Amino acid sequence: MPDLKAVEVARAAAEWWAGQGAGGRRRHLLAYKSSIAGRIDELAALIRAETGKPTAGALLEVMLAVEHLDWAARNARRVLRRRSVSPGLLALNQAAAVEYVPYGVVGVIGPWNYPVYTPMGSIAHALAAGNAVVFKPSEVTPGVGEWLADRWAELLPDRPVLQVVTGDGETGAALCRSGVDKIAFTGSTATARAVMAACAERLTPVVIEAGGKDALIVTADADLDAAARAAVFGGLGNAGQTCAGVERVYVEQAVHEPFVAALAALMREVTPGAGPDAPYGPMTTPAQPGIIRAHITGALARGARAVVGDAGSVRPPFVDPVLLTGVPEGCAAVTEETFGPVLVVNPVAGAEEAVRRANAGGYGLAGSVFTRHRRRGLALAGRMRVGAVSVNSVLGFAGVPSLPFGGVGDSGFGRVHGADGLREFSRARSVTWQRFRPPIDLMTLRPSASALRVSLAMFHRRHGALSSRSRDRRDA
Ligand code: NDP
């Protein structure tokens, strides 16, 4: 059993941290943010060393993470302040308010694909809401996790409000069972199930940010060049190892051919490499190329057509871009997370069918729509069964720190980022205080007959209950 003394240490730190108040936490978090931002090159180099991603991708990841941290630090006081609410008719003698209080210690379990950006979505909001955090990074990226904790320790060496525990899945499982007050998990859907089962033992609440199989819808009126460029970025960026990356494209039949031609031309220009300036790098884990190859061969065996690349594009640790079309909907390449630079581009009769197919799978993380008509785009976006949608861009929401992020179905539940992300790491507590004695008191073992009569009369009047005479008339 991995040693998780960090959770005990975090308890005392959590008390101190909660006692700092929103103003104190904001000051410390902004200092923490600056210490990360000031050493962005160092952190990007470490991300690159552990994941293989090119420098630009690593820098972008840190920049986005810092934006979210900054937002959480600056907005926690406003979002989580105590709010007075109406006491309602029954309790007019009371004043009522809702408060948002920290959980205590939050365990954060992170993946390797964006080892700073994704866990920071939970870490920043959990800290800003007043919790201490024990972070378990992926065993693939332990150095990045330790680097983030070291920056905290430099600023507040005696206040271990953010700590890191490294290890494999067993350490993650132990963290789930350690008595932390909440678990924020980001990773695959399969591991999410194990995390929930472990958390169920102690009724530890969880937020789950799991996998995706995101669809991009291209309507006949769309700017096809813009849609193709977006599909390239969303599908090939980070070697396709992006939870909310584009894996499926549904294109209206009328423009399927020109869209595929435009997309194929762009994809043929891209070659992955190990250098810092490569468009994308190697697959980060040794298991992934095999999964990608299986998805490609499975689709081709069932009649799909490879427009760019084929199974031979998988040459570990690299995978060249692959564009498949006419892929039967039951194939793994359509239903399961490929997590590689493979785009399935299928024609559809119209936008209705595109939405139906986009919504058909178990995942529901994010999606995108390309159309020149704003209203139509927003209407289609509103019908996608996902947690986030971009119109005329991909991943447009990722850089907007006030927007919540999270999925539905197999992609998980709960939200990080934005005001919802701050509330995710707070418990709502209700408070009432009596301002004067109630003129009609029902909260007593022997309410007076007149109090009951007046209350019932008000009840019937307010809720439209029929008097017995009206009921008789209705039933006659
Ligand atoms: P995994 O599910 O394999 O691992 C995620 C984390 O869970 C790792 O730290 C892992 O540790 C840990 N872990 C493994 N087993 C257990 C267990 N039994 N109990 C507790 N923790 C455990 O995901 P990957 O790291 O491979 O990340 C890729 C996945 O993450 C993809 O599915 C991707 O879509 C998803 N993802 C989702 C995001 C979102 O916001 N929705 C964002 C980014 C990625 P170790 O690595 O040491 O085994």
PDB file of N, CA and C and ligand atoms in Angstrom, residues 109-114 118 136-140 167-170 172-173 176 185-189 191-192 194-195 209-212 242-243 337 339 365 405 411, ligand 1:
ATOM      1  N   ILE A 109      -6.134  13.570  -9.481  1.00  0.00           N
ATOM      2  CA  ILE A 109      -5.437  12.524 -10.239  1.00  0.00           C
ATOM      3  C   ILE A 109      -5.417  12.959 -11.697  1.00  0.00           C
ATOM      4  N   GLY A 110      -4.215  13.065 -12.277  1.00  0.00           N
ATOM      5  CA  GLY A 110      -4.114  13.657 -13.615  1.00  0.00           C
ATOM      6  C   GLY A 110      -3.559  12.708 -14.659  1.00  0.00           C
ATOM      7  N   PRO A 111      -3.804  13.035 -15.943  1.00  0.00           N
ATOM      8  CA  PRO A 111      -3.277  12.235 -17.057  1.00  0.00           C
ATOM      9  C   PRO A 111      -1.943  12.803 -17.563  1.00  0.00           C
ATOM     10  N   TRP A 112      -1.392  12.165 -18.585  1.00  0.00           N
ATOM     11  CA  TRP A 112      -0.090  12.582 -19.109  1.00  0.00           C
ATOM     12  C   TRP A 112      -0.197  13.472 -20.339  1.00  0.00           C
ATOM     13  N   ASN A 113      -1.372  13.505 -21.003  1.00  0.00           N
ATOM     14  CA  ASN A 113      -1.397  14.131 -22.330  1.00  0.00           C
ATOM     15  C   ASN A 113      -1.264  15.655 -22.282  1.00  0.00           C
ATOM     16  N   TYR A 114      -1.859  16.269 -21.263  1.00  0.00           N
ATOM     17  CA  TYR A 114      -1.622  17.699 -20.972  1.00  0.00           C
ATOM     18  C   TYR A 114      -1.312  17.742 -19.476  1.00  0.00           C
ATOM     19  N   THR A 118      -4.438  20.043 -17.816  1.00  0.00           N
ATOM     20  CA  THR A 118      -5.630  19.331 -17.332  1.00  0.00           C
ATOM     21  C   THR A 118      -5.693  19.257 -15.805  1.00  0.00           C
ATOM     22  N   LYS A 136      -1.743  13.595  -7.697  1.00  0.00           N
ATOM     23  CA  LYS A 136      -1.081  12.379  -8.195  1.00  0.00           C
ATOM     24  C   LYS A 136      -0.996  12.505  -9.717  1.00  0.00           C
ATOM     25  N   PRO A 137       0.199  12.883 -10.233  1.00  0.00           N
ATOM     26  CA  PRO A 137       0.316  12.967 -11.693  1.00  0.00           C
ATOM     27  C   PRO A 137       0.420  11.576 -12.300  1.00  0.00           C
ATOM     28  N   SER A 138       0.293  11.483 -13.614  1.00  0.00           N
ATOM     29  CA  SER A 138       0.508  10.205 -14.300  1.00  0.00           C
ATOM     30  C   SER A 138       1.941   9.750 -14.060  1.00  0.00           C
ATOM     31  N   GLU A 139       2.132   8.447 -14.022  1.00  0.00           N
ATOM     32  CA  GLU A 139       3.501   7.931 -13.852  1.00  0.00           C
ATOM     33  C   GLU A 139       4.380   8.288 -15.055  1.00  0.00           C
ATOM     34  N   VAL A 140       3.730   8.717 -16.155  1.00  0.00           N
ATOM     35  CA  VAL A 140       4.493   9.116 -17.340  1.00  0.00           C
ATOM     36  C   VAL A 140       5.070  10.531 -17.167  1.00  0.00           C
ATOM     37  N   GLY A 167       3.686   7.890  -8.397  1.00  0.00           N
ATOM     38  CA  GLY A 167       3.512   6.442  -8.387  1.00  0.00           C
ATOM     39  C   GLY A 167       2.576   6.053  -9.510  1.00  0.00           C
ATOM     40  N   ASP A 168       2.236   4.785  -9.574  1.00  0.00           N
ATOM     41  CA  ASP A 168       1.374   4.318 -10.669  1.00  0.00           C
ATOM     42  C   ASP A 168      -0.097   4.308 -10.238  1.00  0.00           C
ATOM     43  N   GLY A 169      -0.882   3.495 -10.932  1.00  0.00           N
ATOM     44  CA  GLY A 169      -2.310   3.454 -10.644  1.00  0.00           C
ATOM     45  C   GLY A 169      -2.625   3.053  -9.208  1.00  0.00           C
ATOM     46  N   GLU A 170      -1.741   2.259  -8.619  1.00  0.00           N
ATOM     47  CA  GLU A 170      -1.973   1.839  -7.231  1.00  0.00           C
ATOM     48  C   GLU A 170      -1.960   3.048  -6.277  1.00  0.00           C
ATOM     49  N   GLY A 172      -2.793   6.044  -7.195  1.00  0.00           N
ATOM     50  CA  GLY A 172      -4.066   6.739  -7.451  1.00  0.00           C
ATOM     51  C   GLY A 172      -5.196   6.078  -6.678  1.00  0.00           C
ATOM     52  N   ALA A 173      -5.223   4.747  -6.699  1.00  0.00           N
ATOM     53  CA  ALA A 173      -6.282   4.020  -5.988  1.00  0.00           C
ATOM     54  C   ALA A 173      -6.180   4.286  -4.481  1.00  0.00           C
ATOM     55  N   CYS A 176      -7.627   7.567  -3.581  1.00  0.00           N
ATOM     56  CA  CYS A 176      -9.104   7.505  -3.534  1.00  0.00           C
ATOM     57  C   CYS A 176      -9.587   6.981  -2.170  1.00  0.00           C
ATOM     58  N   PHE A 185     -10.771  13.549 -10.798  1.00  0.00           N
ATOM     59  CA  PHE A 185     -10.064  12.616 -11.669  1.00  0.00           C
ATOM     60  C   PHE A 185     -10.127  13.070 -13.122  1.00  0.00           C
ATOM     61  N   THR A 186      -8.990  13.073 -13.794  1.00  0.00           N
ATOM     62  CA  THR A 186      -8.953  13.272 -15.242  1.00  0.00           C
ATOM     63  C   THR A 186      -8.185  12.107 -15.842  1.00  0.00           C
ATOM     64  N   GLY A 187      -8.812  11.409 -16.767  1.00  0.00           N
ATOM     65  CA  GLY A 187      -8.163  10.259 -17.397  1.00  0.00           C
ATOM     66  C   GLY A 187      -9.179   9.484 -18.206  1.00  0.00           C
ATOM     67  N   SER A 188      -8.895   8.223 -18.435  1.00  0.00           N
ATOM     68  CA  SER A 188      -9.763   7.434 -19.317  1.00  0.00           C
ATOM     69  C   SER A 188     -11.057   7.022 -18.609  1.00  0.00           C
ATOM     70  N   THR A 189     -12.042   6.668 -19.414  1.00  0.00           N
ATOM     71  CA  THR A 189     -13.332   6.253 -18.865  1.00  0.00           C
ATOM     72  C   THR A 189     -13.187   4.952 -18.069  1.00  0.00           C
ATOM     73  N   THR A 191     -10.573   3.867 -16.341  1.00  0.00           N
ATOM     74  CA  THR A 191     -10.005   4.155 -15.011  1.00  0.00           C
ATOM     75  C   THR A 191     -11.012   4.915 -14.157  1.00  0.00           C
ATOM     76  N   ALA A 192     -11.811   5.752 -14.798  1.00  0.00           N
ATOM     77  CA  ALA A 192     -12.818   6.512 -14.040  1.00  0.00           C
ATOM     78  C   ALA A 192     -13.745   5.559 -13.284  1.00  0.00           C
ATOM     79  N   ALA A 194     -12.977   2.599 -12.107  1.00  0.00           N
ATOM     80  CA  ALA A 194     -12.233   2.073 -10.949  1.00  0.00           C
ATOM     81  C   ALA A 194     -12.155   3.138  -9.849  1.00  0.00           C
ATOM     82  N   VAL A 195     -11.959   4.386 -10.256  1.00  0.00           N
ATOM     83  CA  VAL A 195     -11.886   5.490  -9.288  1.00  0.00           C
ATOM     84  C   VAL A 195     -13.216   5.632  -8.551  1.00  0.00           C
ATOM     85  N   GLU A 209     -13.460  13.766 -15.231  1.00  0.00           N
ATOM     86  CA  GLU A 209     -13.181  14.340 -16.560  1.00  0.00           C
ATOM     87  C   GLU A 209     -12.558  13.219 -17.378  1.00  0.00           C
ATOM     88  N   ALA A 210     -13.357  12.560 -18.197  1.00  0.00           N
ATOM     89  CA  ALA A 210     -12.875  11.349 -18.870  1.00  0.00           C
ATOM     90  C   ALA A 210     -12.711  11.567 -20.385  1.00  0.00           C
ATOM     91  N   GLY A 211     -12.691  10.476 -21.116  1.00  0.00           N
ATOM     92  CA  GLY A 211     -12.323  10.537 -22.537  1.00  0.00           C
ATOM     93  C   GLY A 211     -13.383  11.154 -23.427  1.00  0.00           C
ATOM     94  N   GLY A 212     -13.067  11.226 -24.719  1.00  0.00           N
ATOM     95  CA  GLY A 212     -14.007  11.810 -25.676  1.00  0.00           C
ATOM     96  C   GLY A 212     -13.832  11.215 -27.063  1.00  0.00           C
ATOM     97  N   THR A 242      -5.584  14.366 -27.515  1.00  0.00           N
ATOM     98  CA  THR A 242      -6.301  15.463 -26.866  1.00  0.00           C
ATOM     99  C   THR A 242      -7.703  14.962 -26.542  1.00  0.00           C
ATOM    100  N   CYS A 243      -8.095  15.058 -25.264  1.00  0.00           N
ATOM    101  CA  CYS A 243      -9.406  14.521 -24.878  1.00  0.00           C
ATOM    102  C   CYS A 243     -10.515  15.135 -25.710  1.00  0.00           C
ATOM    103  N   GLU A 337     -12.282   5.856 -28.414  1.00  0.00           N
ATOM    104  CA  GLU A 337     -11.276   6.911 -28.473  1.00  0.00           C
ATOM    105  C   GLU A 337     -10.032   6.358 -29.177  1.00  0.00           C
ATOM    106  N   PHE A 339      -7.298   8.377 -30.020  1.00  0.00           N
ATOM    107  CA  PHE A 339      -6.198   9.088 -29.370  1.00  0.00           C
ATOM    108  C   PHE A 339      -4.944   9.061 -30.240  1.00  0.00           C
ATOM    109  N   LEU A 365     -18.000  14.704 -24.722  1.00  0.00           N
ATOM    110  CA  LEU A 365     -17.138  15.729 -24.108  1.00  0.00           C
ATOM    111  C   LEU A 365     -17.342  17.097 -24.777  1.00  0.00           C
ATOM    112  N   PHE A 405     -15.895  23.478 -17.892  1.00  0.00           N
ATOM    113  CA  PHE A 405     -15.512  22.393 -18.793  1.00  0.00           C
ATOM    114  C   PHE A 405     -15.814  21.053 -18.138  1.00  0.00           C
ATOM    115  N   SER A 411     -18.017  10.533 -20.902  1.00  0.00           N
ATOM    116  CA  SER A 411     -16.985  11.565 -20.740  1.00  0.00           C
ATOM    117  C   SER A 411     -16.954  12.134 -19.325  1.00  0.00           C
TER     118      SER A 411
HETATM  119  P1  NDP B   1      -5.563   6.823 -17.367  1.00  0.00           P
HETATM  120  O1  NDP B   1      -6.987   6.627 -17.072  1.00  0.00           O
HETATM  121  O2  NDP B   1      -4.762   5.663 -17.785  1.00  0.00           O
HETATM  122  O3  NDP B   1      -4.815   7.453 -16.117  1.00  0.00           O
HETATM  123  C1  NDP B   1      -5.226   8.662 -15.516  1.00  0.00           C
HETATM  124  C2  NDP B   1      -4.653   8.756 -14.112  1.00  0.00           C
HETATM  125  O4  NDP B   1      -5.242   7.754 -13.291  1.00  0.00           O
HETATM  126  C3  NDP B   1      -3.147   8.499 -14.070  1.00  0.00           C
HETATM  127  O5  NDP B   1      -2.569   9.328 -13.096  1.00  0.00           O
HETATM  128  C4  NDP B   1      -3.101   7.042 -13.651  1.00  0.00           C
HETATM  129  O6  NDP B   1      -1.890   6.683 -13.046  1.00  0.00           O
HETATM  130  C5  NDP B   1      -4.233   6.998 -12.643  1.00  0.00           C
HETATM  131  N1  NDP B   1      -4.748   5.666 -12.346  1.00  0.00           N
HETATM  132  C6  NDP B   1      -4.575   4.511 -13.033  1.00  0.00           C
HETATM  133  N2  NDP B   1      -5.252   3.499 -12.431  1.00  0.00           N
HETATM  134  C7  NDP B   1      -5.860   4.037 -11.343  1.00  0.00           C
HETATM  135  C8  NDP B   1      -6.713   3.514 -10.333  1.00  0.00           C
HETATM  136  N3  NDP B   1      -7.072   2.231 -10.305  1.00  0.00           N
HETATM  137  N4  NDP B   1      -7.165   4.346  -9.386  1.00  0.00           N
HETATM  138  C9  NDP B   1      -6.836   5.652  -9.393  1.00  0.00           C
HETATM  139  N5  NDP B   1      -6.023   6.215 -10.329  1.00  0.00           N
HETATM  140  C10 NDP B   1      -5.551   5.407 -11.291  1.00  0.00           C
HETATM  141  O7  NDP B   1      -5.518   7.980 -18.466  1.00  0.00           O
HETATM  142  P2  NDP B   1      -4.248   8.510 -19.247  1.00  0.00           P
HETATM  143  O8  NDP B   1      -3.232   9.016 -18.300  1.00  0.00           O
HETATM  144  O9  NDP B   1      -3.849   7.476 -20.252  1.00  0.00           O
HETATM  145  O10 NDP B   1      -4.841   9.787 -19.998  1.00  0.00           O
HETATM  146  C11 NDP B   1      -5.502   9.718 -21.214  1.00  0.00           C
HETATM  147  C12 NDP B   1      -7.007   9.732 -21.011  1.00  0.00           C
HETATM  148  O11 NDP B   1      -7.372  10.889 -20.300  1.00  0.00           O
HETATM  149  C13 NDP B   1      -7.778   9.786 -22.308  1.00  0.00           C
HETATM  150  O12 NDP B   1      -8.891   8.935 -22.229  1.00  0.00           O
HETATM  151  C14 NDP B   1      -8.221  11.220 -22.378  1.00  0.00           C
HETATM  152  O13 NDP B   1      -9.356  11.430 -23.165  1.00  0.00           O
HETATM  153  C15 NDP B   1      -8.465  11.522 -20.946  1.00  0.00           C
HETATM  154  N6  NDP B   1      -8.421  12.960 -20.688  1.00  0.00           N
HETATM  155  C16 NDP B   1      -9.579  13.609 -20.359  1.00  0.00           C
HETATM  156  C17 NDP B   1      -9.574  14.972 -20.186  1.00  0.00           C
HETATM  157  C18 NDP B   1     -10.815  15.714 -19.793  1.00  0.00           C
HETATM  158  O14 NDP B   1     -10.686  16.852 -19.354  1.00  0.00           O
HETATM  159  N7  NDP B   1     -12.006  15.176 -19.945  1.00  0.00           N
HETATM  160  C19 NDP B   1      -8.356  15.762 -20.360  1.00  0.00           C
HETATM  161  C20 NDP B   1      -7.204  14.976 -20.679  1.00  0.00           C
HETATM  162  C21 NDP B   1      -7.253  13.624 -20.836  1.00  0.00           C
HETATM  163  P3  NDP B   1      -0.709   6.081 -13.960  1.00  0.00           P
HETATM  164  O15 NDP B   1      -0.561   6.951 -15.159  1.00  0.00           O
HETATM  165  O16 NDP B   1       0.454   6.184 -13.075  1.00  0.00           O
HETATM  166  O17 NDP B   1      -1.139   4.706 -14.325  1.00  0.00           O
END
